[in-house]
mmCIF file with all atom_site columns, C-alpha atoms in Angstrom:
data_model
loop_
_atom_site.group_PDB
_atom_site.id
_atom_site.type_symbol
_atom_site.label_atom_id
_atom_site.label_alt_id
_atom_site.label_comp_id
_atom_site.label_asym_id
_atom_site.label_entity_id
_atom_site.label_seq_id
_atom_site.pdbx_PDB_ins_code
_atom_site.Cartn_x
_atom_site.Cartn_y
_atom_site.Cartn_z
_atom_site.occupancy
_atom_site.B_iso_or_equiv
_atom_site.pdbx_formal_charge
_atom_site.auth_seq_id
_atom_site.auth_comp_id
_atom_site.auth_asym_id
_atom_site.auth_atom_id
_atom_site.pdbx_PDB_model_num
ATOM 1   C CA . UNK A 1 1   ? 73.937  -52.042 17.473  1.00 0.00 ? 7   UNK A CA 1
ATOM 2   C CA . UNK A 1 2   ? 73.176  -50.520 14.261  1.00 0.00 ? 8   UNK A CA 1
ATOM 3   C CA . UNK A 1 3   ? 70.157  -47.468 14.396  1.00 0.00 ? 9   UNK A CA 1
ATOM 4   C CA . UNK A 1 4   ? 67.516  -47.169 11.582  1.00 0.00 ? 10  UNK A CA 1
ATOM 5   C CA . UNK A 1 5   ? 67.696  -43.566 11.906  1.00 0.00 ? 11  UNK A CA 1
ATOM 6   C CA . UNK A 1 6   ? 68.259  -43.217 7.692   1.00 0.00 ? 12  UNK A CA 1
ATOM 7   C CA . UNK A 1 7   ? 65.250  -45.492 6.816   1.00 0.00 ? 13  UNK A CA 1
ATOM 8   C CA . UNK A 1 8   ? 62.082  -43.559 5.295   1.00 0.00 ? 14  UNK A CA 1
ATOM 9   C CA . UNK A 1 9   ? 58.521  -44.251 6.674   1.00 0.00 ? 15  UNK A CA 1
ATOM 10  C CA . UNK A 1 10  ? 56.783  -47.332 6.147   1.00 0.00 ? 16  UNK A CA 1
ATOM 11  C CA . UNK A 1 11  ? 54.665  -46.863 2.419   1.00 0.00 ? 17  UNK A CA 1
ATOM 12  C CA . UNK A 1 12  ? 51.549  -47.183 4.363   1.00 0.00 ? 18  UNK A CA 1
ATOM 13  C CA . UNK A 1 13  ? 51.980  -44.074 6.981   1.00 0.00 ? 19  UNK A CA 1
ATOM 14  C CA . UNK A 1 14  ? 52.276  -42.120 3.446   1.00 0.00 ? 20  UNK A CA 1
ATOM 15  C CA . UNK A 1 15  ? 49.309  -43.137 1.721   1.00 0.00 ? 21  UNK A CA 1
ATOM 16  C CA . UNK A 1 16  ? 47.075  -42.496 5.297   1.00 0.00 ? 22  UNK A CA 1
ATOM 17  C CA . UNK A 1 17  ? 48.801  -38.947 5.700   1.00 0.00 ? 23  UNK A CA 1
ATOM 18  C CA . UNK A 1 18  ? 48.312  -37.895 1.639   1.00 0.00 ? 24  UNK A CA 1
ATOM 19  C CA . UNK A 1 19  ? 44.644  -39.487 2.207   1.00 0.00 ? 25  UNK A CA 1
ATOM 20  C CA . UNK A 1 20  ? 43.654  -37.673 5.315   1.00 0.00 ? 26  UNK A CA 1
ATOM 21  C CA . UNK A 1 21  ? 45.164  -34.365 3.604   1.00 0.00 ? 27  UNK A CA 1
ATOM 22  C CA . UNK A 1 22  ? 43.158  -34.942 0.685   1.00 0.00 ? 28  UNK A CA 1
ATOM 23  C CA . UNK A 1 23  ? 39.762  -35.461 2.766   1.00 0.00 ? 29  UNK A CA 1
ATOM 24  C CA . UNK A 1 24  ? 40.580  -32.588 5.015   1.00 0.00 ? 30  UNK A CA 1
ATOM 25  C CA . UNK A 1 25  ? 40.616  -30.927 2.329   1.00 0.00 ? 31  UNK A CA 1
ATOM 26  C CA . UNK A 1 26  ? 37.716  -31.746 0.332   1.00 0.00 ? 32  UNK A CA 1
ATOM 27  C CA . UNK A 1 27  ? 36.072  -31.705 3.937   1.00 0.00 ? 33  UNK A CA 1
ATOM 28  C CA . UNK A 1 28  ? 37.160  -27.482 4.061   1.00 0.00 ? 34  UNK A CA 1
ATOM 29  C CA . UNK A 1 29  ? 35.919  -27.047 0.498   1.00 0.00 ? 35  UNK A CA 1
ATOM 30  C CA . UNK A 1 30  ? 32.599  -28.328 1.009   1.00 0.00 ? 36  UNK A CA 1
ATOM 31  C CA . UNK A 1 31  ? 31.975  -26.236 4.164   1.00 0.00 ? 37  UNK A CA 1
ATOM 32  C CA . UNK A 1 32  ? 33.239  -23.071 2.236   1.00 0.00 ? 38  UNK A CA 1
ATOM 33  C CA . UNK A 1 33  ? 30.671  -23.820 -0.747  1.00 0.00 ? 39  UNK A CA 1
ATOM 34  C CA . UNK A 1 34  ? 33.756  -24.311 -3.288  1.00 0.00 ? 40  UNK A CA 1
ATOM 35  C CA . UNK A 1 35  ? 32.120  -27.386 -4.267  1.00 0.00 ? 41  UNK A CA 1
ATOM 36  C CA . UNK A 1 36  ? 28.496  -27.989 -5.707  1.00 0.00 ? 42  UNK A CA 1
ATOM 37  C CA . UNK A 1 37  ? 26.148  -30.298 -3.184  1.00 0.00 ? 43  UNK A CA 1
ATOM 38  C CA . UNK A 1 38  ? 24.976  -33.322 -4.405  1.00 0.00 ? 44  UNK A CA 1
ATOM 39  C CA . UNK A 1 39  ? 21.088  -33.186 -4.209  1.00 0.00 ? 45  UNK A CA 1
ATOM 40  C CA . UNK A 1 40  ? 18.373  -36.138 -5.999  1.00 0.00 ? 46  UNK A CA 1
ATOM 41  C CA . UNK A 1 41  ? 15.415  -34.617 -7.734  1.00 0.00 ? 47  UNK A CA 1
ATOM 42  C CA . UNK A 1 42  ? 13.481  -36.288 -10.270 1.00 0.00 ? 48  UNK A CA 1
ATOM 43  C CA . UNK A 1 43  ? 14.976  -33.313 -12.779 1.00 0.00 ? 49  UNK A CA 1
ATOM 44  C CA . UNK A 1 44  ? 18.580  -34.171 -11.472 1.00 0.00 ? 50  UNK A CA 1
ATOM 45  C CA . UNK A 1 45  ? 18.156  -37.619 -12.856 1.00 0.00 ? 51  UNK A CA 1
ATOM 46  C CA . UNK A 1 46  ? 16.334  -37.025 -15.556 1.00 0.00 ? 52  UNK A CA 1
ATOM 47  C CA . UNK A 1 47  ? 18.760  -34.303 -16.644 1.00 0.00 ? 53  UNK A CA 1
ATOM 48  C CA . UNK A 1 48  ? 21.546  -36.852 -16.169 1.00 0.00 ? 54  UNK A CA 1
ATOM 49  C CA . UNK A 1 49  ? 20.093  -39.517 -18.409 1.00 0.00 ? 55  UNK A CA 1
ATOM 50  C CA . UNK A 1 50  ? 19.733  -36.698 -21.324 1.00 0.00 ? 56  UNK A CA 1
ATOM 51  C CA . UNK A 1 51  ? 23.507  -35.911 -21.094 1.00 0.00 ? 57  UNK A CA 1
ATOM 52  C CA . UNK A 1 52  ? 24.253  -39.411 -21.687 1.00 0.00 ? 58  UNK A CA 1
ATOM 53  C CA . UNK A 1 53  ? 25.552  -40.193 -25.357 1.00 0.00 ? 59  UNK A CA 1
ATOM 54  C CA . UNK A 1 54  ? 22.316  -39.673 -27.189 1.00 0.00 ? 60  UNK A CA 1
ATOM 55  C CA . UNK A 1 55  ? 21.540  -42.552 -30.168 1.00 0.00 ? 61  UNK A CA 1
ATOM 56  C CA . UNK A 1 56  ? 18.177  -41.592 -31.226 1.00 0.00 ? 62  UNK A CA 1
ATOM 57  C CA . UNK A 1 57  ? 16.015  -39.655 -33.599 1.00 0.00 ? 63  UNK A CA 1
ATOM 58  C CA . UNK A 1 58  ? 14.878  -36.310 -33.042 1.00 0.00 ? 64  UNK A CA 1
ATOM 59  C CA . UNK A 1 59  ? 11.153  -37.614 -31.506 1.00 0.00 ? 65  UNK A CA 1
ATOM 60  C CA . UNK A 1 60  ? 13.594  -39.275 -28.871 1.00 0.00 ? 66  UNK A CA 1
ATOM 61  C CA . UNK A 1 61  ? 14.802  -35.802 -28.029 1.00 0.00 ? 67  UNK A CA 1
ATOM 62  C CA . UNK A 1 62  ? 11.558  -34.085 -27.925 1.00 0.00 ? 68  UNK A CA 1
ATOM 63  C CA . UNK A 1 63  ? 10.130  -37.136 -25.947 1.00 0.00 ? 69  UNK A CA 1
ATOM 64  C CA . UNK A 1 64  ? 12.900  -36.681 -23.100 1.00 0.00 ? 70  UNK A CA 1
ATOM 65  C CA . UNK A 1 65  ? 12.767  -32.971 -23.309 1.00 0.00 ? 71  UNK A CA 1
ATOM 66  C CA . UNK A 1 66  ? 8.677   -33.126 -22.708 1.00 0.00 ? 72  UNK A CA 1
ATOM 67  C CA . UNK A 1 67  ? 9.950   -35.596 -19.905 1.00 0.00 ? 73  UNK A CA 1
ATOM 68  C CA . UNK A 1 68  ? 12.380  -32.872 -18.212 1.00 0.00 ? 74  UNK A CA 1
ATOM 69  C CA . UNK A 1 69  ? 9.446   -30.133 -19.000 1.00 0.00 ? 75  UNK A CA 1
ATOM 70  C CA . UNK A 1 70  ? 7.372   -32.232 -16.317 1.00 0.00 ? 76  UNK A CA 1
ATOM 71  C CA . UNK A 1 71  ? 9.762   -33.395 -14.129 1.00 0.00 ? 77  UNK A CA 1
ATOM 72  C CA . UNK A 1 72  ? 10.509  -29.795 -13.718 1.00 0.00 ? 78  UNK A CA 1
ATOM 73  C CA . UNK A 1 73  ? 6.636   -28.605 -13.171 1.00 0.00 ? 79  UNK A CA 1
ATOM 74  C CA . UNK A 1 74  ? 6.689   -31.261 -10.436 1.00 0.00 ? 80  UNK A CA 1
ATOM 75  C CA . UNK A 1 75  ? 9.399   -30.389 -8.399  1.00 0.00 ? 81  UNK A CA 1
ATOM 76  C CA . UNK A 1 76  ? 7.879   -26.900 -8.371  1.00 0.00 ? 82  UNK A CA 1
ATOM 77  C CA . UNK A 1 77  ? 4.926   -28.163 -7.146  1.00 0.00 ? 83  UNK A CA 1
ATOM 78  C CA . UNK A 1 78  ? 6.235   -30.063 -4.355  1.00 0.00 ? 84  UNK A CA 1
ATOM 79  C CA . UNK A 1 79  ? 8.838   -26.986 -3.554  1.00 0.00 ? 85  UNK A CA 1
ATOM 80  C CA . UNK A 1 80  ? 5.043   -25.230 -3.281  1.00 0.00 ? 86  UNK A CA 1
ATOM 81  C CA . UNK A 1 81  ? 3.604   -27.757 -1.257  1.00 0.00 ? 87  UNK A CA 1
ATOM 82  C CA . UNK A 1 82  ? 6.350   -28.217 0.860   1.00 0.00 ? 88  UNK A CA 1
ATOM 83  C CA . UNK A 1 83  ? 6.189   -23.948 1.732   1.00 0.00 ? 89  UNK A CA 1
ATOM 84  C CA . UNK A 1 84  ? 2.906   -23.093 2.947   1.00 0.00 ? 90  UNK A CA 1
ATOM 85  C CA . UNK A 1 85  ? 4.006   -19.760 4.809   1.00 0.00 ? 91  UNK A CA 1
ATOM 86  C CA . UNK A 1 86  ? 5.619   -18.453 1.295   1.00 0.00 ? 92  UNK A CA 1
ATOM 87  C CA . UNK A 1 87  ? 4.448   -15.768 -0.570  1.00 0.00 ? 93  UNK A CA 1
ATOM 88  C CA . UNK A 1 88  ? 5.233   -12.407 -2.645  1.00 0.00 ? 94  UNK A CA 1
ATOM 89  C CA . UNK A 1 89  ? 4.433   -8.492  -1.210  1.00 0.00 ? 95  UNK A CA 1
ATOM 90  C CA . UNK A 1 90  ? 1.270   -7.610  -2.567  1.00 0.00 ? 96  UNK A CA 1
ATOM 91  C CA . UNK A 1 91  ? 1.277   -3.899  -1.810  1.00 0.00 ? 97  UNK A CA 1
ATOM 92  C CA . UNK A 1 92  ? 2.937   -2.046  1.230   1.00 0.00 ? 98  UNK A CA 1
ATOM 93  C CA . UNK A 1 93  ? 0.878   1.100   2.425   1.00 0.00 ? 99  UNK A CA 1
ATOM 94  C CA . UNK A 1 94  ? 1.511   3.575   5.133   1.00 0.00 ? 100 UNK A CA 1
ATOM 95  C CA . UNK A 1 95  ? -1.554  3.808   7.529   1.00 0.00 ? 101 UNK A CA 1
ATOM 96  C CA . UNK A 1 96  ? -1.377  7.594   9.562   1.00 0.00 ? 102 UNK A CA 1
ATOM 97  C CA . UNK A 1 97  ? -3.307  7.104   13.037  1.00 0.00 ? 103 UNK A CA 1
ATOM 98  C CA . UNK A 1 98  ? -4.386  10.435  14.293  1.00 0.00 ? 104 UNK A CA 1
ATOM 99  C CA . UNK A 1 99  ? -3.300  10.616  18.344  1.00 0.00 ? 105 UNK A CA 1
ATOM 100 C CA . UNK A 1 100 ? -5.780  11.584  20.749  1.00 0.00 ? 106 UNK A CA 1
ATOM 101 C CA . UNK A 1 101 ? -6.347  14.923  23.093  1.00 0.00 ? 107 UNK A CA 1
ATOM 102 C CA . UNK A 1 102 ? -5.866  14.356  26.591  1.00 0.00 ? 108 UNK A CA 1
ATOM 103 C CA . UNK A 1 103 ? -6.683  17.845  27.246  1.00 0.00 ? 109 UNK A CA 1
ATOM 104 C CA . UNK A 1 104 ? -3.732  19.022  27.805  1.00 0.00 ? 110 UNK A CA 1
ATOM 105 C CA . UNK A 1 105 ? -3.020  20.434  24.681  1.00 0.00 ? 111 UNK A CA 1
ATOM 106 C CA . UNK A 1 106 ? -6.373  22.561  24.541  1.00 0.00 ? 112 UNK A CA 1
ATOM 107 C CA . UNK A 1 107 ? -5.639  24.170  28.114  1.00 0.00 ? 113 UNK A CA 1
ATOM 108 C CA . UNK A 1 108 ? -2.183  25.347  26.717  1.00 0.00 ? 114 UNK A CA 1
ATOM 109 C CA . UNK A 1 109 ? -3.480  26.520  23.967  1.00 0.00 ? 115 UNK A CA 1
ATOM 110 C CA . UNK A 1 110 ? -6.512  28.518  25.569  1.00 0.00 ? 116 UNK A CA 1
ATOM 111 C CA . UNK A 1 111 ? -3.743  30.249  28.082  1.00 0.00 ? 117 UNK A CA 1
ATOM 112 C CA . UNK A 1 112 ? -1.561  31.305  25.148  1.00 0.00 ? 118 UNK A CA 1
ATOM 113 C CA . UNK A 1 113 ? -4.973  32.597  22.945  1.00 0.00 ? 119 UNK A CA 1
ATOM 114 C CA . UNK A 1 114 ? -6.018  33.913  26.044  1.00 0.00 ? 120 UNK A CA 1
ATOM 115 C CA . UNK A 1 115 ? -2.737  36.314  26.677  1.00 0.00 ? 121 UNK A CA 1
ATOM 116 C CA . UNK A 1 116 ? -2.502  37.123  23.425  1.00 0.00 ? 122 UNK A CA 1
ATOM 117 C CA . UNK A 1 117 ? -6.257  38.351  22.930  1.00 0.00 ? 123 UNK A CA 1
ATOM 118 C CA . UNK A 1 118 ? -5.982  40.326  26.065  1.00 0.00 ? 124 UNK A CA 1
ATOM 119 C CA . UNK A 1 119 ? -3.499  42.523  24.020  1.00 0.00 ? 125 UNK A CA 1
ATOM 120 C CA . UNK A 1 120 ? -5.356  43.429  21.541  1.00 0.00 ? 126 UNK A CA 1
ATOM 121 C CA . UNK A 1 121 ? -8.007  46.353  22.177  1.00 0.00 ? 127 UNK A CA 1
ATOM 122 C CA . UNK A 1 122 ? -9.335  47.752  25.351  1.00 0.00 ? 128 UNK A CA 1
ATOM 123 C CA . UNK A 1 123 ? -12.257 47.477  27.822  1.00 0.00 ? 129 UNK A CA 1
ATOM 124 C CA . UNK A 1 124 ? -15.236 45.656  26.624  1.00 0.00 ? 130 UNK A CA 1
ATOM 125 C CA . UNK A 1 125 ? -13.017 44.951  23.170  1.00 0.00 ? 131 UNK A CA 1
ATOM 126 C CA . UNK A 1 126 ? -10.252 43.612  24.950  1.00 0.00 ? 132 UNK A CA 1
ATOM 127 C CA . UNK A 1 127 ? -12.148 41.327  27.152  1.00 0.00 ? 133 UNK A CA 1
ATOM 128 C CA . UNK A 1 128 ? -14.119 39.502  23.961  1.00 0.00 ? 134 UNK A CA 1
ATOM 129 C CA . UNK A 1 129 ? -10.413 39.178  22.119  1.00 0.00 ? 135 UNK A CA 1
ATOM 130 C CA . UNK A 1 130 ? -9.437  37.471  25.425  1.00 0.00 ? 136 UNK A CA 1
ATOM 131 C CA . UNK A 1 131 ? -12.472 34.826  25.089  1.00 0.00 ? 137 UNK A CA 1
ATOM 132 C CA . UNK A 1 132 ? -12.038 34.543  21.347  1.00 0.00 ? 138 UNK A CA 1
ATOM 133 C CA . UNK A 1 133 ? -8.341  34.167  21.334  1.00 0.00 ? 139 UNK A CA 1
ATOM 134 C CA . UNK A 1 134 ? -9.136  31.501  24.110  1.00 0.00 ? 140 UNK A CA 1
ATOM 135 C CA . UNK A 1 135 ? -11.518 29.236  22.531  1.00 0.00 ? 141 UNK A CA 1
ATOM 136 C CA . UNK A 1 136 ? -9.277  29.529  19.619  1.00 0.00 ? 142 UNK A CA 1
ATOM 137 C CA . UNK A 1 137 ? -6.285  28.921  20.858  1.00 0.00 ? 143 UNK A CA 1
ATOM 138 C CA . UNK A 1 138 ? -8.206  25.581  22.797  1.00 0.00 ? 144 UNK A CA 1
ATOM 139 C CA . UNK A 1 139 ? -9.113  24.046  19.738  1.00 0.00 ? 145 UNK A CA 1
ATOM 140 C CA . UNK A 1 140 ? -5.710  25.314  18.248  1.00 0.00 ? 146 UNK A CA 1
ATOM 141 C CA . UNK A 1 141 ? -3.728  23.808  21.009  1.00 0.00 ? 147 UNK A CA 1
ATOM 142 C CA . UNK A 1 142 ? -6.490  20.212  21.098  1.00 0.00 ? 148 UNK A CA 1
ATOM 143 C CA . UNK A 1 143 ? -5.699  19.545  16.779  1.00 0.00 ? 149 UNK A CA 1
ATOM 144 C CA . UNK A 1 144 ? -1.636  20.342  18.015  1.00 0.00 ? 150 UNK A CA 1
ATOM 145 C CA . UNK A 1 145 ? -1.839  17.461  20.147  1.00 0.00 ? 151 UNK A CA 1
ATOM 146 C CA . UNK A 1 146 ? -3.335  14.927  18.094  1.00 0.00 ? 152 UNK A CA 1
ATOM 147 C CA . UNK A 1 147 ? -1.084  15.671  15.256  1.00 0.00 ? 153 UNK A CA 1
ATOM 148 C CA . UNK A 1 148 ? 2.056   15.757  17.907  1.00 0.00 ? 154 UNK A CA 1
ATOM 149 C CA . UNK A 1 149 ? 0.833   12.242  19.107  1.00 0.00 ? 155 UNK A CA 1
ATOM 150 C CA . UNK A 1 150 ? 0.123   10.500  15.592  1.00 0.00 ? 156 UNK A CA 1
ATOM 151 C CA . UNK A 1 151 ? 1.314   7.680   14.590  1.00 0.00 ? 157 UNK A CA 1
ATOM 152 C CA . UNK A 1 152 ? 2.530   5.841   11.196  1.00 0.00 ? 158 UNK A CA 1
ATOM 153 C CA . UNK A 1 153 ? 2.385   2.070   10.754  1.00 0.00 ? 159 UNK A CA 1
ATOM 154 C CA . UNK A 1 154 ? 2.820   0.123   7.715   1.00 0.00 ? 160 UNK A CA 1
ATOM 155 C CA . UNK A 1 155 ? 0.224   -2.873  6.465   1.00 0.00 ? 161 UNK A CA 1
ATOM 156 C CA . UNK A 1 156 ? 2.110   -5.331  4.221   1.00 0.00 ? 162 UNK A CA 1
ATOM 157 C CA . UNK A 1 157 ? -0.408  -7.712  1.890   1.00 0.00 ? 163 UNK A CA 1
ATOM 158 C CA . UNK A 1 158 ? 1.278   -11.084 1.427   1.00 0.00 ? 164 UNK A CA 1
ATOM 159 C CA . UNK A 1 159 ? -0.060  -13.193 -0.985  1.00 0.00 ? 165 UNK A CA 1
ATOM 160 C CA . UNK A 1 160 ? 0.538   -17.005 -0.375  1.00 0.00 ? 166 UNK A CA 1
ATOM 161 C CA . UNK A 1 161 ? 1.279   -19.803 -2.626  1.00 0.00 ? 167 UNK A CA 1
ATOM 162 C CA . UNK A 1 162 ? -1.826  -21.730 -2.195  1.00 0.00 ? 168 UNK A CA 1
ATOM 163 C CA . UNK A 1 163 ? -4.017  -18.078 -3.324  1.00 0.00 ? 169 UNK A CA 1
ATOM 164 C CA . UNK A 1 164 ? -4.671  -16.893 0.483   1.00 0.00 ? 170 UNK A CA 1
ATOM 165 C CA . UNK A 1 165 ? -3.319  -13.503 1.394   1.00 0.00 ? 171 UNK A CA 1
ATOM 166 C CA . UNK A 1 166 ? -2.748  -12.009 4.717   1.00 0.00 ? 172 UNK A CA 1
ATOM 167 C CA . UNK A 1 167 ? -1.939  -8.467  6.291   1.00 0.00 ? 173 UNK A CA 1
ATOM 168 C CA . UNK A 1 168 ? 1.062   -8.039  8.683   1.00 0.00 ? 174 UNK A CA 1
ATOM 169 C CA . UNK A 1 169 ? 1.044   -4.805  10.300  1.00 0.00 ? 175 UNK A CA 1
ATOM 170 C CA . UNK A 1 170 ? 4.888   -3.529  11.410  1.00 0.00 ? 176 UNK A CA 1
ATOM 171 C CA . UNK A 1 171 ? 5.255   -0.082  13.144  1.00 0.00 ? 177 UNK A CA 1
ATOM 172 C CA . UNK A 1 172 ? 8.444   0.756   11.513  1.00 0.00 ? 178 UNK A CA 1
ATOM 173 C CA . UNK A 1 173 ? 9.290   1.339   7.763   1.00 0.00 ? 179 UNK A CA 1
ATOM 174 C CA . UNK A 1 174 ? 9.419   -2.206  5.829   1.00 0.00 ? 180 UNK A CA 1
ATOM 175 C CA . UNK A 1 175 ? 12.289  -2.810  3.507   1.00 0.00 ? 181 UNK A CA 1
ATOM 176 C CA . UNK A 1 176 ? 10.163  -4.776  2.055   1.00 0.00 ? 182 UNK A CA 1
ATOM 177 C CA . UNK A 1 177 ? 8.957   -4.090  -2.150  1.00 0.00 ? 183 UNK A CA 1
ATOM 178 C CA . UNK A 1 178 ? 5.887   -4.973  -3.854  1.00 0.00 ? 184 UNK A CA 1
ATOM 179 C CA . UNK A 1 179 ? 6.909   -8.283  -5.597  1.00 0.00 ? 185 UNK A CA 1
ATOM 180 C CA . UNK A 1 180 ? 8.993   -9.314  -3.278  1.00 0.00 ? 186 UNK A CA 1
ATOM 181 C CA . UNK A 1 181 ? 9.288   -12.794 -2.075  1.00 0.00 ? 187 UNK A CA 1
ATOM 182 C CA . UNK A 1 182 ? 8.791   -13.686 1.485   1.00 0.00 ? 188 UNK A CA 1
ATOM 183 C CA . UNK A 1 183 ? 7.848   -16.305 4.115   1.00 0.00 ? 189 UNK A CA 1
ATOM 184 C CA . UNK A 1 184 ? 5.604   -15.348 7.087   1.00 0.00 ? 190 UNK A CA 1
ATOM 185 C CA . UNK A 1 185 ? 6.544   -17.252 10.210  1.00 0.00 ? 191 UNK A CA 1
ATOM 186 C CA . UNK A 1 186 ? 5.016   -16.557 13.549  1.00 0.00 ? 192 UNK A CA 1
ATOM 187 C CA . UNK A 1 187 ? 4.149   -13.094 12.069  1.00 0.00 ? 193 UNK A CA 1
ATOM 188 C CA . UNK A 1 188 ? 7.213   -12.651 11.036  1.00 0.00 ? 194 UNK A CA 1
ATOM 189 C CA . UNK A 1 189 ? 8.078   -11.313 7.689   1.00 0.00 ? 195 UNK A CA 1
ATOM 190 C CA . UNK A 1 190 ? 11.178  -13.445 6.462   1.00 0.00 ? 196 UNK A CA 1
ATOM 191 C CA . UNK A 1 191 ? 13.304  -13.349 3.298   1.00 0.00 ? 197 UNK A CA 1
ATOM 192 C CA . UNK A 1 192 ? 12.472  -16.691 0.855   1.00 0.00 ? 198 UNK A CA 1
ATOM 193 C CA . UNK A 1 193 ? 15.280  -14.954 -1.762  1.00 0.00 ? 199 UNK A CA 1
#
């Protein structure tokens, strides 16, 4: 009995390996971005037939370049119509909320302007530092807490695509810039770069 153990793969197993090499890896460069995708537009195609061999006059040209001029104003219109929550940053601005006395504040501050009235002078002097330094320290000690309990927030104007414009308000610092473009989704203030 003679073996076959010499004899090289059938011609076909070669061709489906070197095939399923070459699709894995156009497969991997197509994932990875290596590779431009492959979209239709009415500007793809018209862009296409004006990089064909061109055998006409110069009106020809300006003709298909008028043609690309539109085809290009449309697709922007649709890419508007298509994006009704896009927009640009109008203007960002930092709103300060004063915080409100609970009371707290002014009865802390009327014991400390308190004691320290009642050190200066004596008798009848002493005893009207005492009420002064109180009622000053309680208003003291009332504008201390408000400030203590402010509050920043920011108010972001986004103006919209189809002319509308809309304020978001965010309690932390936005990242976003005047001129900026966004998309506004549930609220949400979303990169459109």
């Amino acid at each position: 009995m003679e073996t076959q153990a010499n004899k090289s793969p059938h011609t076909l197993f070669w061709i489906a390996g070197i095939a399923v090499t070459v699709f894995s890896a156009v497969g991997i460069a197509a994932i990875m971005g290596w590779i431009p995708t492959s979209t239709s537009s009415p500007s793809a195609v018209i862009a296409k037939q004006s990089t064909a061999p061109a055998k006409s006059t110069a009106s020809a040209n300006t003709a298909s370049e008028q043609a690309r001029a539109q085809a290009r104003a449309q697709a922007r219109e649709q890419a508007r119509a298509r994006c009704a929550e896009c927009g640009v940053v109008e203007s960002v601005r930092e709103i300060d909320t004063k915080g409100e006395g609970s009371g707290i504040g002014a009865v802390g501050g009327a014991v400390v302007g308190g004691v320290l009235g009642h050190q200066i002078g004596s008798g009848r002097g002493q005893d009207v530092a005492t009420v002064v330094g109180a009622v000053g320290g309680a208003v003291a000690g009332h504008e201390i807490e408000k400030r203590v309990k402010s509050s920043k927030s920011y108010e972001i104007t986004v103006r919209f695509e189809d002319g509308s414009s809309r304020v978001i308000n965010e309690a932390n610092a936005p990242s976003w810039r005047t001129g900026d473009r966004v998309k506004v989704i549930n609220g949400v203030i979303q990169s459109n770069a």
